mmCIF file of C-alpha atoms in Angstrom:
data_model
loop_
_atom_site.group_PDB
_atom_site.id
_atom_site.type_symbol
_atom_site.label_atom_id
_atom_site.label_comp_id
_atom_site.label_asym_id
_atom_site.label_seq_id
_atom_site.Cartn_x
_atom_site.Cartn_y
_atom_site.Cartn_z
ATOM 1 C CA MET A 1 -82.348 -6.209 14.296
ATOM 2 C CA HIS A 2 -83.473 -5.367 10.770
ATOM 3 C CA GLU A 3 -85.584 -8.487 10.413
ATOM 4 C CA LEU A 4 -88.597 -6.448 9.304
ATOM 5 C CA GLY A 5 -86.628 -5.057 6.374
ATOM 6 C CA ILE A 6 -85.369 -8.511 5.446
ATOM 7 C CA ALA A 7 -88.884 -9.977 5.759
ATOM 8 C CA THR A 8 -90.203 -7.221 3.476
ATOM 9 C CA GLN A 9 -87.550 -7.971 0.846
ATOM 10 C CA ILE A 10 -88.378 -11.680 0.990
ATOM 11 C CA MET A 11 -92.066 -10.838 0.535
ATOM 12 C CA HIS A 12 -91.279 -8.750 -2.573
ATOM 13 C CA VAL A 13 -89.231 -11.546 -4.135
ATOM 14 C CA VAL A 14 -91.788 -14.252 -3.336
ATOM 15 C CA THR A 15 -94.626 -12.108 -4.704
ATOM 16 C CA ARG A 16 -92.621 -11.646 -7.912
ATOM 17 C CA VAL A 17 -92.044 -15.407 -8.214
ATOM 18 C CA LYS A 18 -95.760 -16.080 -7.702
ATOM 19 C CA GLU A 19 -96.683 -13.605 -10.462
ATOM 20 C CA GLU A 20 -94.016 -14.828 -12.880
ATOM 21 C CA ASN A 21 -95.335 -18.370 -12.568
ATOM 22 C CA SER A 22 -99.017 -17.348 -12.517
ATOM 23 C CA ALA A 23 -99.369 -19.407 -9.359
ATOM 24 C CA ASP A 24 -102.405 -19.352 -7.097
ATOM 25 C CA ARG A 25 -100.716 -19.964 -3.775
ATOM 26 C CA VAL A 26 -97.327 -19.974 -2.167
ATOM 27 C CA GLY A 27 -96.307 -22.741 0.231
ATOM 28 C CA LEU A 28 -92.949 -23.171 1.854
ATOM 29 C CA VAL A 29 -90.270 -20.505 1.305
ATOM 30 C CA THR A 30 -86.801 -21.837 2.164
ATOM 31 C CA VAL A 31 -84.194 -19.264 3.140
ATOM 32 C CA ASP A 32 -80.538 -19.684 4.056
ATOM 33 C CA ILE A 33 -79.443 -17.515 6.950
ATOM 34 C CA GLY A 34 -75.790 -17.465 7.955
ATOM 35 C CA LEU A 35 -75.224 -17.539 11.688
ATOM 36 C CA LEU A 36 -73.040 -14.439 11.301
ATOM 37 C CA ALA A 37 -75.663 -12.503 9.342
ATOM 38 C CA GLY A 38 -77.010 -10.820 12.454
ATOM 39 C CA ILE A 39 -80.522 -12.134 11.904
ATOM 40 C CA ASP A 40 -82.670 -13.441 14.723
ATOM 41 C CA ARG A 41 -84.606 -16.454 13.536
ATOM 42 C CA GLU A 42 -87.729 -16.053 15.669
ATOM 43 C CA SER A 43 -87.956 -12.381 14.889
ATOM 44 C CA LEU A 44 -87.709 -13.020 11.131
ATOM 45 C CA GLU A 45 -90.423 -15.687 11.296
ATOM 46 C CA PHE A 46 -92.656 -13.360 13.283
ATOM 47 C CA CYS A 47 -92.127 -10.425 10.906
ATOM 48 C CA PHE A 48 -92.722 -12.519 7.794
ATOM 49 C CA GLU A 49 -95.990 -13.922 9.113
ATOM 50 C CA ALA A 50 -97.161 -10.511 10.262
ATOM 51 C CA ILE A 51 -96.512 -8.632 7.020
ATOM 52 C CA THR A 52 -97.730 -11.310 4.600
ATOM 53 C CA ARG A 53 -101.124 -11.644 6.291
ATOM 54 C CA GLY A 54 -103.874 -10.524 3.908
ATOM 55 C CA THR A 55 -101.471 -10.117 0.961
ATOM 56 C CA ALA A 56 -101.183 -12.030 -2.329
ATOM 57 C CA ILE A 57 -98.801 -14.468 -0.680
ATOM 58 C CA ALA A 58 -100.817 -14.995 2.524
ATOM 59 C CA GLY A 59 -100.265 -18.507 3.835
ATOM 60 C CA ALA A 60 -96.643 -18.671 2.730
ATOM 61 C CA ARG A 61 -94.503 -20.224 5.439
ATOM 62 C CA LEU A 62 -90.883 -19.480 6.089
ATOM 63 C CA LYS A 63 -88.423 -22.322 6.523
ATOM 64 C CA ILE A 64 -85.120 -21.056 7.848
ATOM 65 C CA GLU A 65 -81.988 -23.100 7.231
ATOM 66 C CA GLU A 66 -79.147 -21.927 9.416
ATOM 67 C CA VAL A 67 -75.757 -21.880 7.700
ATOM 68 C CA LYS A 68 -72.717 -22.449 9.880
ATOM 69 C CA PRO A 69 -69.775 -20.109 9.420
ATOM 70 C CA VAL A 70 -66.942 -21.930 7.657
ATOM 71 C CA GLY A 71 -63.453 -20.587 7.080
ATOM 72 C CA LYS A 72 -60.695 -21.906 4.833
ATOM 73 C CA CYS A 73 -57.141 -21.365 5.970
ATOM 74 C CA ARG A 74 -54.836 -19.931 3.311
ATOM 75 C CA LYS A 75 -51.790 -21.363 5.054
ATOM 76 C CA CYS A 76 -52.642 -24.996 5.774
ATOM 77 C CA GLY A 77 -55.812 -25.344 3.688
ATOM 78 C CA GLU A 78 -57.916 -26.497 6.626
ATOM 79 C CA GLU A 79 -61.663 -25.911 6.335
ATOM 80 C CA TYR A 80 -63.041 -25.273 9.777
ATOM 81 C CA GLU A 81 -66.133 -24.112 11.587
ATOM 82 C CA VAL A 82 -65.512 -20.558 12.676
ATOM 83 C CA LYS A 83 -65.984 -19.932 16.387
ATOM 84 C CA PRO A 84 -68.137 -16.870 16.999
ATOM 85 C CA ASP A 85 -65.498 -15.092 19.081
ATOM 86 C CA ASP A 86 -62.354 -16.301 17.322
ATOM 87 C CA PHE A 87 -62.111 -16.604 13.563
ATOM 88 C CA ARG A 88 -58.563 -18.004 13.399
ATOM 89 C CA CYS A 89 -57.765 -21.366 11.815
ATOM 90 C CA SER A 90 -58.620 -24.148 14.237
ATOM 91 C CA ALA A 91 -55.736 -26.296 12.995
ATOM 92 C CA CYS A 92 -52.729 -23.972 12.758
ATOM 93 C CA GLY A 93 -53.990 -20.760 14.370
ATOM 94 C CA SER A 94 -53.250 -18.730 11.235
ATOM 95 C CA THR A 95 -54.956 -15.376 10.860
ATOM 96 C CA ASP A 96 -54.959 -15.632 7.074
ATOM 97 C CA PHE A 97 -58.211 -17.183 5.936
ATOM 98 C CA ASP A 98 -61.196 -16.799 3.621
ATOM 99 C CA MET A 99 -64.753 -16.960 4.865
ATOM 100 C CA LEU A 100 -66.595 -19.537 2.799
ATOM 101 C CA SER A 101 -70.003 -19.130 4.406
ATOM 102 C CA GLY A 102 -71.829 -17.764 7.396
ATOM 103 C CA SER A 103 -73.055 -14.306 6.454
ATOM 104 C CA GLU A 104 -75.526 -15.149 3.712
ATOM 105 C CA ILE A 105 -79.158 -14.083 3.650
ATOM 106 C CA SER A 106 -80.662 -15.722 0.580
ATOM 107 C CA ILE A 107 -83.840 -17.325 -0.681
ATOM 108 C CA ARG A 108 -83.118 -20.874 -1.754
ATOM 109 C CA GLU A 109 -86.473 -22.116 -2.972
ATOM 110 C CA VAL A 110 -90.126 -21.141 -3.237
ATOM 111 C CA GLU A 111 -92.910 -23.699 -3.332
ATOM 112 C CA ILE A 112 -95.858 -22.589 -5.459
ATOM 113 C CA GLU A 113 -99.260 -24.153 -6.165
ATOM 114 C CA SER A 114 -101.435 -23.691 -9.205
ATOM 115 C CA GLU A 115 -104.949 -24.916 -9.912
ATOM 116 C CA GLU A 116 -104.923 -26.977 -13.096
ATOM 117 C CA GLU A 117 -106.995 -25.627 -15.948
ATOM 118 C CA GLY A 118 -110.091 -27.446 -17.103
ATOM 119 C CA MET B 1 -106.492 -30.721 -8.846
ATOM 120 C CA SER B 2 -103.767 -28.461 -7.826
ATOM 121 C CA GLN B 3 -100.200 -28.722 -8.948
ATOM 122 C CA LYS B 4 -97.245 -28.069 -6.732
ATOM 123 C CA LYS B 5 -93.934 -26.853 -8.022
ATOM 124 C CA LYS B 6 -90.682 -25.763 -6.442
ATOM 125 C CA VAL B 7 -88.896 -22.756 -7.880
ATOM 126 C CA ASP B 8 -85.154 -22.842 -7.364
ATOM 127 C CA LEU B 9 -84.038 -19.291 -6.650
ATOM 128 C CA ARG B 10 -80.776 -18.906 -4.768
ATOM 129 C CA GLU B 11 -81.343 -15.193 -4.710
ATOM 130 C CA LYS B 12 -79.671 -12.916 -2.207
ATOM 131 C CA VAL B 13 -82.273 -11.051 -0.218
ATOM 132 C CA LEU B 14 -80.426 -7.759 -0.326
ATOM 133 C CA THR B 15 -79.815 -7.924 -4.088
ATOM 134 C CA ALA B 16 -81.598 -4.614 -4.675
ATOM 135 C CA ASN B 17 -79.394 -2.783 -2.184
ATOM 136 C CA ASP B 18 -76.244 -4.543 -3.374
ATOM 137 C CA GLU B 19 -77.008 -3.512 -6.959
ATOM 138 C CA LEU B 20 -77.454 0.152 -5.961
ATOM 139 C CA ALA B 21 -74.270 -0.009 -3.892
ATOM 140 C CA ARG B 22 -72.411 -1.310 -6.936
ATOM 141 C CA LYS B 23 -73.674 1.653 -8.995
ATOM 142 C CA ASN B 24 -72.639 4.066 -6.238
ATOM 143 C CA ARG B 25 -69.183 2.480 -6.177
ATOM 144 C CA GLU B 26 -68.841 2.907 -9.960
ATOM 145 C CA LYS B 27 -69.732 6.603 -9.705
ATOM 146 C CA PHE B 28 -67.244 7.125 -6.880
ATOM 147 C CA ALA B 29 -64.534 5.376 -8.872
ATOM 148 C CA LYS B 30 -65.090 7.735 -11.804
ATOM 149 C CA THR B 31 -64.923 10.891 -9.689
ATOM 150 C CA GLY B 32 -62.115 9.575 -7.493
ATOM 151 C CA THR B 33 -64.258 10.071 -4.409
ATOM 152 C CA LEU B 34 -63.135 8.269 -1.256
ATOM 153 C CA VAL B 35 -66.158 7.123 0.753
ATOM 154 C CA LEU B 36 -66.064 6.117 4.413
ATOM 155 C CA ASN B 37 -68.904 4.421 6.258
ATOM 156 C CA LEU B 38 -68.538 5.038 10.005
ATOM 157 C CA VAL B 39 -70.188 2.447 12.220
ATOM 158 C CA SER B 40 -70.305 2.021 15.993
ATOM 159 C CA SER B 41 -72.577 1.832 19.015
ATOM 160 C CA PRO B 42 -74.396 5.066 19.853
ATOM 161 C CA GLY B 43 -72.022 7.349 21.726
ATOM 162 C CA SER B 44 -68.648 6.009 20.585
ATOM 163 C CA GLY B 45 -67.651 9.349 19.164
ATOM 164 C CA LYS B 46 -68.414 9.162 15.433
ATOM 165 C CA THR B 47 -69.518 12.788 15.181
ATOM 166 C CA ALA B 48 -66.543 14.056 17.205
ATOM 167 C CA LEU B 49 -64.113 12.107 15.022
ATOM 168 C CA ILE B 50 -65.765 13.494 11.881
ATOM 169 C CA GLU B 51 -65.486 17.044 13.232
ATOM 170 C CA GLU B 52 -61.755 16.650 13.800
ATOM 171 C CA THR B 53 -61.287 14.915 10.454
ATOM 172 C CA VAL B 54 -62.994 17.664 8.463
ATOM 173 C CA LYS B 55 -61.085 20.351 10.358
ATOM 174 C CA ALA B 56 -57.813 18.726 9.311
ATOM 175 C CA LEU B 57 -58.727 17.947 5.704
ATOM 176 C CA LYS B 58 -61.160 20.634 4.545
ATOM 177 C CA ALA B 59 -58.494 23.048 3.327
ATOM 178 C CA GLU B 60 -57.320 20.640 0.652
ATOM 179 C CA HIS B 61 -60.404 18.571 -0.027
ATOM 180 C CA GLU B 62 -64.057 18.974 -0.922
ATOM 181 C CA ILE B 63 -65.880 17.073 1.824
ATOM 182 C CA PHE B 64 -69.488 15.948 2.148
ATOM 183 C CA VAL B 65 -70.861 14.394 5.323
ATOM 184 C CA VAL B 66 -74.055 12.362 5.527
ATOM 185 C CA THR B 67 -75.220 11.542 9.034
ATOM 186 C CA GLY B 68 -77.962 9.157 10.037
ATOM 187 C CA ASP B 69 -80.029 9.141 13.205
ATOM 188 C CA LEU B 70 -83.605 8.258 14.029
ATOM 189 C CA MET B 71 -84.454 11.847 14.967
ATOM 190 C CA THR B 72 -83.001 15.391 15.098
ATOM 191 C CA GLU B 73 -80.574 17.191 12.843
ATOM 192 C CA ASN B 74 -78.098 17.824 15.658
ATOM 193 C CA ASP B 75 -75.158 15.937 14.155
ATOM 194 C CA ALA B 76 -75.361 17.591 10.738
ATOM 195 C CA ARG B 77 -75.519 20.988 12.441
ATOM 196 C CA ARG B 78 -72.466 20.158 14.566
ATOM 197 C CA ILE B 79 -70.481 19.193 11.460
ATOM 198 C CA ALA B 80 -71.728 22.043 9.229
ATOM 199 C CA ARG B 81 -70.298 24.536 11.762
ATOM 200 C CA HIS B 82 -66.884 23.609 10.407
ATOM 201 C CA GLY B 83 -67.771 24.924 6.961
ATOM 202 C CA VAL B 84 -68.346 21.689 5.076
ATOM 203 C CA GLU B 85 -71.488 20.383 3.421
ATOM 204 C CA ALA B 86 -73.417 18.138 5.799
ATOM 205 C CA VAL B 87 -76.891 16.656 5.559
ATOM 206 C CA GLN B 88 -78.839 14.626 8.048
ATOM 207 C CA ILE B 89 -80.896 11.601 7.164
ATOM 208 C CA SER B 90 -83.552 11.189 9.817
ATOM 209 C CA THR B 91 -84.435 7.557 9.350
ATOM 210 C CA GLY B 92 -87.562 7.711 11.551
ATOM 211 C CA ASP B 93 -87.342 4.199 12.839
ATOM 212 C CA ALA B 94 -84.930 2.489 10.446
ATOM 213 C CA CYS B 95 -81.843 1.136 12.153
ATOM 214 C CA HIS B 96 -79.389 1.614 9.266
ATOM 215 C CA LEU B 97 -78.708 3.649 6.139
ATOM 216 C CA ASP B 98 -79.003 2.025 2.717
ATOM 217 C CA ALA B 99 -77.425 2.651 -0.678
ATOM 218 C CA ARG B 100 -80.452 4.497 -2.047
ATOM 219 C CA MET B 101 -80.487 7.071 0.785
ATOM 220 C CA VAL B 102 -76.836 7.905 0.224
ATOM 221 C CA ASP B 103 -77.192 8.156 -3.564
ATOM 222 C CA LYS B 104 -80.202 10.464 -3.226
ATOM 223 C CA ARG B 105 -78.364 12.924 -0.948
ATOM 224 C CA LEU B 106 -75.370 12.975 -3.282
ATOM 225 C CA GLN B 107 -77.526 13.608 -6.331
ATOM 226 C CA GLU B 108 -79.195 16.498 -4.520
ATOM 227 C CA MET B 109 -75.774 18.073 -3.995
ATOM 228 C CA GLY B 110 -75.220 17.931 -7.755
ATOM 229 C CA LYS B 111 -71.418 17.939 -7.640
ATOM 230 C CA PRO B 112 -68.637 15.462 -6.950
ATOM 231 C CA PHE B 113 -66.591 15.454 -3.756
ATOM 232 C CA ASP B 114 -63.099 14.256 -2.820
ATOM 233 C CA LEU B 115 -64.265 12.725 0.427
ATOM 234 C CA VAL B 116 -67.689 11.516 1.522
ATOM 235 C CA ILE B 117 -68.065 10.507 5.152
ATOM 236 C CA VAL B 118 -71.200 8.599 6.017
ATOM 237 C CA GLU B 119 -72.017 8.488 9.699
ATOM 238 C CA ASN B 120 -74.278 5.485 10.018
ATOM 239 C CA VAL B 121 -76.974 5.026 12.647
ATOM 240 C CA GLY B 122 -75.381 4.012 15.967
ATOM 241 C CA ASN B 123 -75.929 0.272 15.795
ATOM 242 C CA LEU B 124 -73.470 -2.605 15.559
ATOM 243 C CA VAL B 125 -75.850 -5.059 13.907
ATOM 244 C CA CYS B 126 -77.781 -3.949 10.818
ATOM 245 C CA PRO B 127 -75.359 -1.561 9.082
ATOM 246 C CA ALA B 128 -73.042 -4.555 8.593
ATOM 247 C CA SER B 129 -75.457 -6.033 6.037
ATOM 248 C CA TYR B 130 -76.047 -2.879 3.989
ATOM 249 C CA ASP B 131 -73.348 -1.979 1.504
ATOM 250 C CA LEU B 132 -73.515 1.722 0.635
ATOM 251 C CA GLY B 133 -70.872 1.626 -2.069
ATOM 252 C CA GLU B 134 -68.223 2.846 0.357
ATOM 253 C CA ASP B 135 -64.494 2.179 0.016
ATOM 254 C CA PHE B 136 -64.467 0.787 3.522
ATOM 255 C CA LYS B 137 -66.262 0.742 6.835
ATOM 256 C CA VAL B 138 -64.576 2.348 9.811
ATOM 257 C CA LEU B 139 -65.551 0.738 13.096
ATOM 258 C CA LEU B 140 -65.298 2.856 16.244
ATOM 259 C CA VAL B 141 -65.014 1.365 19.716
ATOM 260 C CA ALA B 142 -64.628 3.760 22.622
ATOM 261 C CA VAL B 143 -62.513 3.198 25.688
ATOM 262 C CA GLY B 144 -64.876 2.193 28.470
ATOM 263 C CA GLU B 145 -67.665 0.726 26.375
ATOM 264 C CA GLY B 146 -66.422 -2.830 26.981
ATOM 265 C CA ASP B 147 -63.109 -4.209 25.731
ATOM 266 C CA ASP B 148 -64.875 -7.327 24.436
ATOM 267 C CA LYS B 149 -67.205 -5.297 22.178
ATOM 268 C CA PRO B 150 -65.479 -6.604 18.996
ATOM 269 C CA VAL B 151 -66.088 -10.264 19.866
ATOM 270 C CA LYS B 152 -69.688 -9.514 20.820
ATOM 271 C CA TYR B 153 -70.421 -8.155 17.333
ATOM 272 C CA PRO B 154 -68.193 -10.166 14.982
ATOM 273 C CA PRO B 155 -70.143 -9.546 11.736
ATOM 274 C CA MET B 156 -69.482 -5.823 12.022
ATOM 275 C CA VAL B 157 -65.775 -6.357 12.715
ATOM 276 C CA ARG B 158 -65.642 -8.701 9.759
ATOM 277 C CA ALA B 159 -67.268 -6.077 7.510
ATOM 278 C CA SER B 160 -64.872 -3.300 8.561
ATOM 279 C CA GLU B 161 -61.419 -2.514 7.220
ATOM 280 C CA VAL B 162 -60.428 0.009 9.860
ATOM 281 C CA LEU B 163 -60.822 0.110 13.635
ATOM 282 C CA VAL B 164 -60.547 3.405 15.481
ATOM 283 C CA ILE B 165 -60.330 3.093 19.251
ATOM 284 C CA THR B 166 -61.681 6.421 20.522
ATOM 285 C CA LYS B 167 -61.612 8.379 23.790
ATOM 286 C CA THR B 168 -58.149 7.111 24.741
ATOM 287 C CA ASP B 169 -57.831 10.066 27.134
ATOM 288 C CA LEU B 170 -60.266 8.167 29.392
ATOM 289 C CA VAL B 171 -57.912 5.209 29.922
ATOM 290 C CA PRO B 172 -56.660 6.399 33.361
ATOM 291 C CA TYR B 173 -60.250 6.641 34.655
ATOM 292 C CA THR B 174 -61.485 3.210 33.526
ATOM 293 C CA ASP B 175 -60.414 -0.433 33.602
ATOM 294 C CA SER B 176 -60.396 -0.367 29.825
ATOM 295 C CA ASP B 177 -57.267 -1.316 27.864
ATOM 296 C CA PRO B 178 -57.015 -0.339 24.174
ATOM 297 C CA ALA B 179 -54.553 -3.208 23.630
ATOM 298 C CA ILE B 180 -57.273 -5.697 24.628
ATOM 299 C CA ILE B 181 -59.868 -4.042 22.374
ATOM 300 C CA LYS B 182 -57.368 -4.282 19.530
ATOM 301 C CA ALA B 183 -56.454 -7.925 20.232
ATOM 302 C CA ASN B 184 -60.124 -8.918 20.377
ATOM 303 C CA ALA B 185 -60.815 -7.235 17.043
ATOM 304 C CA LEU B 186 -57.798 -8.819 15.348
ATOM 305 C CA LYS B 187 -59.064 -12.278 16.329
ATOM 306 C CA ILE B 188 -62.056 -11.639 14.080
ATOM 307 C CA ARG B 189 -60.312 -9.695 11.327
ATOM 308 C CA PRO B 190 -56.516 -9.935 11.404
ATOM 309 C CA ASP B 191 -55.862 -7.425 8.616
ATOM 310 C CA LEU B 192 -57.674 -4.515 10.316
ATOM 311 C CA GLU B 193 -55.936 -1.158 10.192
ATOM 312 C CA VAL B 194 -56.041 0.081 13.807
ATOM 313 C CA PHE B 195 -55.842 3.641 15.139
ATOM 314 C CA GLN B 196 -56.066 4.924 18.699
ATOM 315 C CA VAL B 197 -57.315 8.482 19.025
ATOM 316 C CA SER B 198 -58.518 11.064 21.463
ATOM 317 C CA VAL B 199 -60.162 14.208 20.120
ATOM 318 C CA LYS B 200 -59.333 15.925 23.417
ATOM 319 C CA THR B 201 -55.579 15.466 23.806
ATOM 320 C CA PRO B 202 -55.411 15.002 20.576
ATOM 321 C CA GLU B 203 -53.454 11.746 20.595
ATOM 322 C CA GLY B 204 -53.395 9.755 17.354
ATOM 323 C CA LEU B 205 -55.399 12.237 15.283
ATOM 324 C CA ASP B 206 -52.471 13.162 13.041
ATOM 325 C CA GLU B 207 -51.770 9.537 12.324
ATOM 326 C CA TRP B 208 -55.424 8.970 11.363
ATOM 327 C CA THR B 209 -55.718 12.036 9.134
ATOM 328 C CA SER B 210 -52.398 11.445 7.365
ATOM 329 C CA TRP B 211 -53.368 7.857 6.639
ATOM 330 C CA LEU B 212 -56.687 9.148 5.272
ATOM 331 C CA SER B 213 -54.832 11.708 3.123
ATOM 332 C CA SER B 214 -52.759 8.983 1.542
ATOM 333 C CA ARG B 215 -55.909 6.969 0.789
ATOM 334 C CA LEU B 216 -57.500 10.095 -0.730
ATOM 335 C CA LYS B 217 -54.484 10.599 -2.944
ATOM 336 C CA ALA B 218 -54.442 6.958 -4.019
ATOM 337 C CA LYS B 219 -58.142 7.043 -4.932
ATOM 338 C CA LYS B 220 -57.712 10.193 -7.026
ATOM 339 C CA GLN B 221 -54.698 8.732 -8.823
ATOM 340 C CA THR B 222 -56.587 5.556 -9.673
ATOM 341 C CA ALA B 223 -59.457 7.633 -11.100
ATOM 342 C CA GLN B 224 -57.126 9.820 -13.163
ATOM 343 C CA GLY B 225 -55.171 6.844 -14.430
ATOM 344 C CA LYS B 226 -58.266 5.442 -16.110
#
């Protein structure tokens, strides 16, 4: 629901990376989005394209990698894919677990292009 | 010739907010301020629960309430009637509060408090991602809003430490069962602290406010022990 805010943050970071590397263009921006992060993929893509148009990073494309929610049981040690409506260990049913992934919103990689001098 | 290069980042998108939240948390630790972040759907009874909470605790504690809505200052006015400091953040069209908004309001007050209650924008999605520097999030689910609400919005349940099931006086008039709401929430987060309250009867309110008092005391003691 706050995809516009997330898209804006991504734009700030990518713009910073472009400046730091004195790049001329930005290509593919790879982001990891956990399936429990509450982010709608299509909406994020739409927002990113809309707000970057006409800016220093115009033409940058978002590549969204969805990250499955994984839990690790503290009782039996099982690592399991967390079901969206039931987070308990899939092996022993324990309610004591750590979430290893699934709620991240992070920028993995930015592809930049520079014209070579001379 | 153009040269392509990949920059490896692995940077969290909400780093800026997380950093501010961390600073808020440090300040609150120093002053021994307990900070609650109340989250729920619109209409689950956040404001009513805050009103009852401040009535019970204001004699012994300095309380500050920050409420967020898209428009109007109605909630802050409702709470200020009880003689505590309350400010409204009208977010315009933002669907959540962030760490900067909360810090700014606190700085404007210019003094520390024992208890800060943040009433977030009624929304079970976005506020889950924005840390405000609170001690814990309190999730409210009202009787009659759907007993499966917790499994429909698991990230918010996951982010919360406390569940308050509100409007329990309505149980006889609905098909809603607080035990089912609770069971659904515990499937997502088994260590949730659960309360069942009605501000009308007022079932469960004492239990909630005495638990809060003990948390207030613990936070103060930790701050003084440093």
